[in-house]
């Protein structure tokens, strides 16, 4: 179900809690909401729809990918960039990102995965994990 977006920076700055099996509907709601905003958004974290759980969904080469409880294990090749955010009003903001990130997460079947992502996909993942950690750009 498509949910309303949260724009309150105080709520968005709160850290998210570990996602569990009973949060799978929230993950689907997040994917539905991202799909509804596909023209202006490439990734979302659950707190963007008012759910303080470590769940992100993002465009991974044309297909949506869901990560439960994602964490970055390794970062390499830092660079400066600008990003916008559907939840934050105003234009793009400067931030530091990494060209490559090694991420550990759980699938919707709660299988643990570890993979290195690069380029724009790595940037999206970093942005969404920042949301989970209560970090605003």
PDB file of N, CA and C in Angstrom, residues 72-118:
ATOM      1  N   UNK A  72      26.878  -1.234   6.243  1.00  0.00           N
ATOM      2  CA  UNK A  72      28.061  -1.127   5.398  1.00  0.00           C
ATOM      3  C   UNK A  72      29.252  -1.685   6.165  1.00  0.00           C
ATOM      4  N   UNK A  73      29.930  -2.654   5.555  1.00  0.00           N
ATOM      5  CA  UNK A  73      31.089  -3.292   6.167  1.00  0.00           C
ATOM      6  C   UNK A  73      32.394  -2.630   5.751  1.00  0.00           C
ATOM      7  N   UNK A  74      32.416  -2.109   4.519  1.00  0.00           N
ATOM      8  CA  UNK A  74      33.644  -1.506   3.996  1.00  0.00           C
ATOM      9  C   UNK A  74      33.293  -0.438   2.976  1.00  0.00           C
ATOM     10  N   UNK A  75      34.074   0.652   2.995  1.00  0.00           N
ATOM     11  CA  UNK A  75      33.899   1.756   2.059  1.00  0.00           C
ATOM     12  C   UNK A  75      35.239   2.027   1.391  1.00  0.00           C
ATOM     13  N   UNK A  76      35.206   2.390   0.101  1.00  0.00           N
ATOM     14  CA  UNK A  76      36.453   2.768  -0.546  1.00  0.00           C
ATOM     15  C   UNK A  76      36.210   3.828  -1.609  1.00  0.00           C
ATOM     16  N   UNK A  77      37.233   4.621  -1.852  1.00  0.00           N
ATOM     17  CA  UNK A  77      37.250   5.690  -2.845  1.00  0.00           C
ATOM     18  C   UNK A  77      36.229   6.795  -2.553  1.00  0.00           C
ATOM     19  N   UNK A  78      36.498   7.601  -1.541  1.00  0.00           N
ATOM     20  CA  UNK A  78      35.589   8.692  -1.192  1.00  0.00           C
ATOM     21  C   UNK A  78      35.533   9.775  -2.270  1.00  0.00           C
ATOM     22  N   UNK A  79      34.387  10.424  -2.354  1.00  0.00           N
ATOM     23  CA  UNK A  79      34.225  11.568  -3.256  1.00  0.00           C
ATOM     24  C   UNK A  79      33.133  12.479  -2.706  1.00  0.00           C
ATOM     25  N   UNK A  80      33.144  13.712  -3.158  1.00  0.00           N
ATOM     26  CA  UNK A  80      32.121  14.690  -2.778  1.00  0.00           C
ATOM     27  C   UNK A  80      31.077  14.750  -3.873  1.00  0.00           C
ATOM     28  N   UNK A  81      29.811  14.867  -3.474  1.00  0.00           N
ATOM     29  CA  UNK A  81      28.718  14.955  -4.439  1.00  0.00           C
ATOM     30  C   UNK A  81      27.589  15.785  -3.843  1.00  0.00           C
ATOM     31  N   UNK A  82      26.505  15.909  -4.576  1.00  0.00           N
ATOM     32  CA  UNK A  82      25.287  16.562  -4.088  1.00  0.00           C
ATOM     33  C   UNK A  82      24.128  15.602  -4.292  1.00  0.00           C
ATOM     34  N   UNK A  83      23.243  15.569  -3.300  1.00  0.00           N
ATOM     35  CA  UNK A  83      22.069  14.703  -3.386  1.00  0.00           C
ATOM     36  C   UNK A  83      20.824  15.445  -2.946  1.00  0.00           C
ATOM     37  N   UNK A  84      19.723  15.068  -3.529  1.00  0.00           N
ATOM     38  CA  UNK A  84      18.430  15.530  -3.074  1.00  0.00           C
ATOM     39  C   UNK A  84      17.756  14.395  -2.318  1.00  0.00           C
ATOM     40  N   UNK A  85      16.650  14.734  -1.675  1.00  0.00           N
ATOM     41  CA  UNK A  85      15.909  13.715  -0.921  1.00  0.00           C
ATOM     42  C   UNK A  85      14.433  14.066  -0.959  1.00  0.00           C
ATOM     43  N   UNK A  86      13.623  13.086  -1.264  1.00  0.00           N
ATOM     44  CA  UNK A  86      12.176  13.275  -1.353  1.00  0.00           C
ATOM     45  C   UNK A  86      11.580  13.717  -0.017  1.00  0.00           C
ATOM     46  N   UNK A  87      12.209  13.312   1.081  1.00  0.00           N
ATOM     47  CA  UNK A  87      11.692  13.661   2.408  1.00  0.00           C
ATOM     48  C   UNK A  87      12.111  15.047   2.881  1.00  0.00           C
ATOM     49  N   UNK A  88      13.187  15.568   2.317  1.00  0.00           N
ATOM     50  CA  UNK A  88      13.708  16.859   2.781  1.00  0.00           C
ATOM     51  C   UNK A  88      13.375  17.951   1.778  1.00  0.00           C
ATOM     52  N   UNK A  89      12.836  19.023   2.296  1.00  0.00           N
ATOM     53  CA  UNK A  89      12.485  20.145   1.436  1.00  0.00           C
ATOM     54  C   UNK A  89      13.746  20.916   1.062  1.00  0.00           C
ATOM     55  N   UNK A  90      13.713  21.591  -0.050  1.00  0.00           N
ATOM     56  CA  UNK A  90      14.884  22.338  -0.512  1.00  0.00           C
ATOM     57  C   UNK A  90      15.618  21.550  -1.575  1.00  0.00           C
ATOM     58  N   UNK A  91      16.664  22.149  -2.059  1.00  0.00           N
ATOM     59  CA  UNK A  91      17.420  21.540  -3.152  1.00  0.00           C
ATOM     60  C   UNK A  91      18.465  20.555  -2.684  1.00  0.00           C
ATOM     61  N   UNK A  92      19.294  20.115  -3.613  1.00  0.00           N
ATOM     62  CA  UNK A  92      20.362  19.160  -3.299  1.00  0.00           C
ATOM     63  C   UNK A  92      21.334  19.717  -2.254  1.00  0.00           C
ATOM     64  N   UNK A  93      21.919  18.804  -1.496  1.00  0.00           N
ATOM     65  CA  UNK A  93      22.878  19.160  -0.451  1.00  0.00           C
ATOM     66  C   UNK A  93      24.177  18.412  -0.692  1.00  0.00           C
ATOM     67  N   UNK A  94      25.286  19.033  -0.295  1.00  0.00           N
ATOM     68  CA  UNK A  94      26.592  18.403  -0.450  1.00  0.00           C
ATOM     69  C   UNK A  94      26.757  17.282   0.568  1.00  0.00           C
ATOM     70  N   UNK A  95      27.423  16.212   0.141  1.00  0.00           N
ATOM     71  CA  UNK A  95      27.696  15.098   1.048  1.00  0.00           C
ATOM     72  C   UNK A  95      28.895  14.297   0.540  1.00  0.00           C
ATOM     73  N   UNK A  96      29.440  13.476   1.420  1.00  0.00           N
ATOM     74  CA  UNK A  96      30.558  12.603   1.078  1.00  0.00           C
ATOM     75  C   UNK A  96      30.020  11.193   0.859  1.00  0.00           C
ATOM     76  N   UNK A  97      30.431  10.593  -0.233  1.00  0.00           N
ATOM     77  CA  UNK A  97      30.044   9.224  -0.548  1.00  0.00           C
ATOM     78  C   UNK A  97      31.287   8.438  -0.956  1.00  0.00           C
ATOM     79  N   UNK A  98      31.099   7.146  -1.166  1.00  0.00           N
ATOM     80  CA  UNK A  98      32.183   6.253  -1.562  1.00  0.00           C
ATOM     81  C   UNK A  98      31.787   5.537  -2.842  1.00  0.00           C
ATOM     82  N   UNK A  99      32.744   5.372  -3.748  1.00  0.00           N
ATOM     83  CA  UNK A  99      32.460   4.731  -5.034  1.00  0.00           C
ATOM     84  C   UNK A  99      32.124   3.260  -4.889  1.00  0.00           C
ATOM     85  N   UNK A 100      32.614   2.634  -3.815  1.00  0.00           N
ATOM     86  CA  UNK A 100      32.391   1.214  -3.599  1.00  0.00           C
ATOM     87  C   UNK A 100      32.049   0.966  -2.131  1.00  0.00           C
ATOM     88  N   UNK A 101      31.009   0.166  -1.895  1.00  0.00           N
ATOM     89  CA  UNK A 101      30.636  -0.213  -0.525  1.00  0.00           C
ATOM     90  C   UNK A 101      30.333  -1.702  -0.468  1.00  0.00           C
ATOM     91  N   UNK A 102      30.836  -2.327   0.577  1.00  0.00           N
ATOM     92  CA  UNK A 102      30.532  -3.735   0.841  1.00  0.00           C
ATOM     93  C   UNK A 102      29.419  -3.747   1.879  1.00  0.00           C
ATOM     94  N   UNK A 103      28.306  -4.378   1.543  1.00  0.00           N
ATOM     95  CA  UNK A 103      27.106  -4.318   2.372  1.00  0.00           C
ATOM     96  C   UNK A 103      26.685  -5.719   2.818  1.00  0.00           C
ATOM     97  N   UNK A 104      26.279  -5.796   4.080  1.00  0.00           N
ATOM     98  CA  UNK A 104      25.691  -7.017   4.633  1.00  0.00           C
ATOM     99  C   UNK A 104      24.225  -6.706   4.927  1.00  0.00           C
ATOM    100  N   UNK A 105      23.326  -7.594   4.526  1.00  0.00           N
ATOM    101  CA  UNK A 105      21.895  -7.383   4.754  1.00  0.00           C
ATOM    102  C   UNK A 105      21.181  -8.720   4.780  1.00  0.00           C
ATOM    103  N   UNK A 106      19.885  -8.646   5.047  1.00  0.00           N
ATOM    104  CA  UNK A 106      19.032  -9.827   4.979  1.00  0.00           C
ATOM    105  C   UNK A 106      18.011  -9.624   3.871  1.00  0.00           C
ATOM    106  N   UNK A 107      17.717 -10.707   3.167  1.00  0.00           N
ATOM    107  CA  UNK A 107      16.683 -10.686   2.135  1.00  0.00           C
ATOM    108  C   UNK A 107      15.315 -10.749   2.816  1.00  0.00           C
ATOM    109  N   UNK A 108      14.253 -10.670   2.035  1.00  0.00           N
ATOM    110  CA  UNK A 108      12.912 -10.790   2.608  1.00  0.00           C
ATOM    111  C   UNK A 108      12.645 -12.206   3.119  1.00  0.00           C
ATOM    112  N   UNK A 109      13.504 -13.151   2.769  1.00  0.00           N
ATOM    113  CA  UNK A 109      13.433 -14.511   3.309  1.00  0.00           C
ATOM    114  C   UNK A 109      14.370 -14.665   4.510  1.00  0.00           C
ATOM    115  N   UNK A 110      14.948 -13.557   4.949  1.00  0.00           N
ATOM    116  CA  UNK A 110      15.881 -13.483   6.077  1.00  0.00           C
ATOM    117  C   UNK A 110      17.142 -14.325   5.873  1.00  0.00           C
ATOM    118  N   UNK A 111      17.567 -14.375   4.606  1.00  0.00           N
ATOM    119  CA  UNK A 111      18.851 -14.975   4.270  1.00  0.00           C
ATOM    120  C   UNK A 111      19.894 -13.850   4.295  1.00  0.00           C
ATOM    121  N   UNK A 112      21.013 -14.077   4.962  1.00  0.00           N
ATOM    122  CA  UNK A 112      22.063 -13.068   5.038  1.00  0.00           C
ATOM    123  C   UNK A 112      22.861 -13.062   3.737  1.00  0.00           C
ATOM    124  N   UNK A 113      23.111 -11.867   3.237  1.00  0.00           N
ATOM    125  CA  UNK A 113      23.884 -11.680   2.009  1.00  0.00           C
ATOM    126  C   UNK A 113      24.966 -10.642   2.263  1.00  0.00           C
ATOM    127  N   UNK A 114      26.056 -10.766   1.539  1.00  0.00           N
ATOM    128  CA  UNK A 114      27.124  -9.773   1.537  1.00  0.00           C
ATOM    129  C   UNK A 114      27.530  -9.561   0.087  1.00  0.00           C
ATOM    130  N   UNK A 115      27.579  -8.289  -0.316  1.00  0.00           N
ATOM    131  CA  UNK A 115      27.923  -7.978  -1.712  1.00  0.00           C
ATOM    132  C   UNK A 115      28.558  -6.602  -1.762  1.00  0.00           C
ATOM    133  N   UNK A 116      29.440  -6.410  -2.722  1.00  0.00           N
ATOM    134  CA  UNK A 116      30.028  -5.093  -2.965  1.00  0.00           C
ATOM    135  C   UNK A 116      29.257  -4.429  -4.099  1.00  0.00           C
ATOM    136  N   UNK A 117      28.834  -3.196  -3.862  1.00  0.00           N
ATOM    137  CA  UNK A 117      28.124  -2.398  -4.860  1.00  0.00           C
ATOM    138  C   UNK A 117      29.002  -1.221  -5.247  1.00  0.00           C
ATOM    139  N   UNK A 118      28.887  -0.784  -6.490  1.00  0.00           N
ATOM    140  CA  UNK A 118      29.699   0.325  -6.975  1.00  0.00           C
ATOM    141  C   UNK A 118      28.825   1.354  -7.696  1.00  0.00           C
TER     142      UNK A 118
END
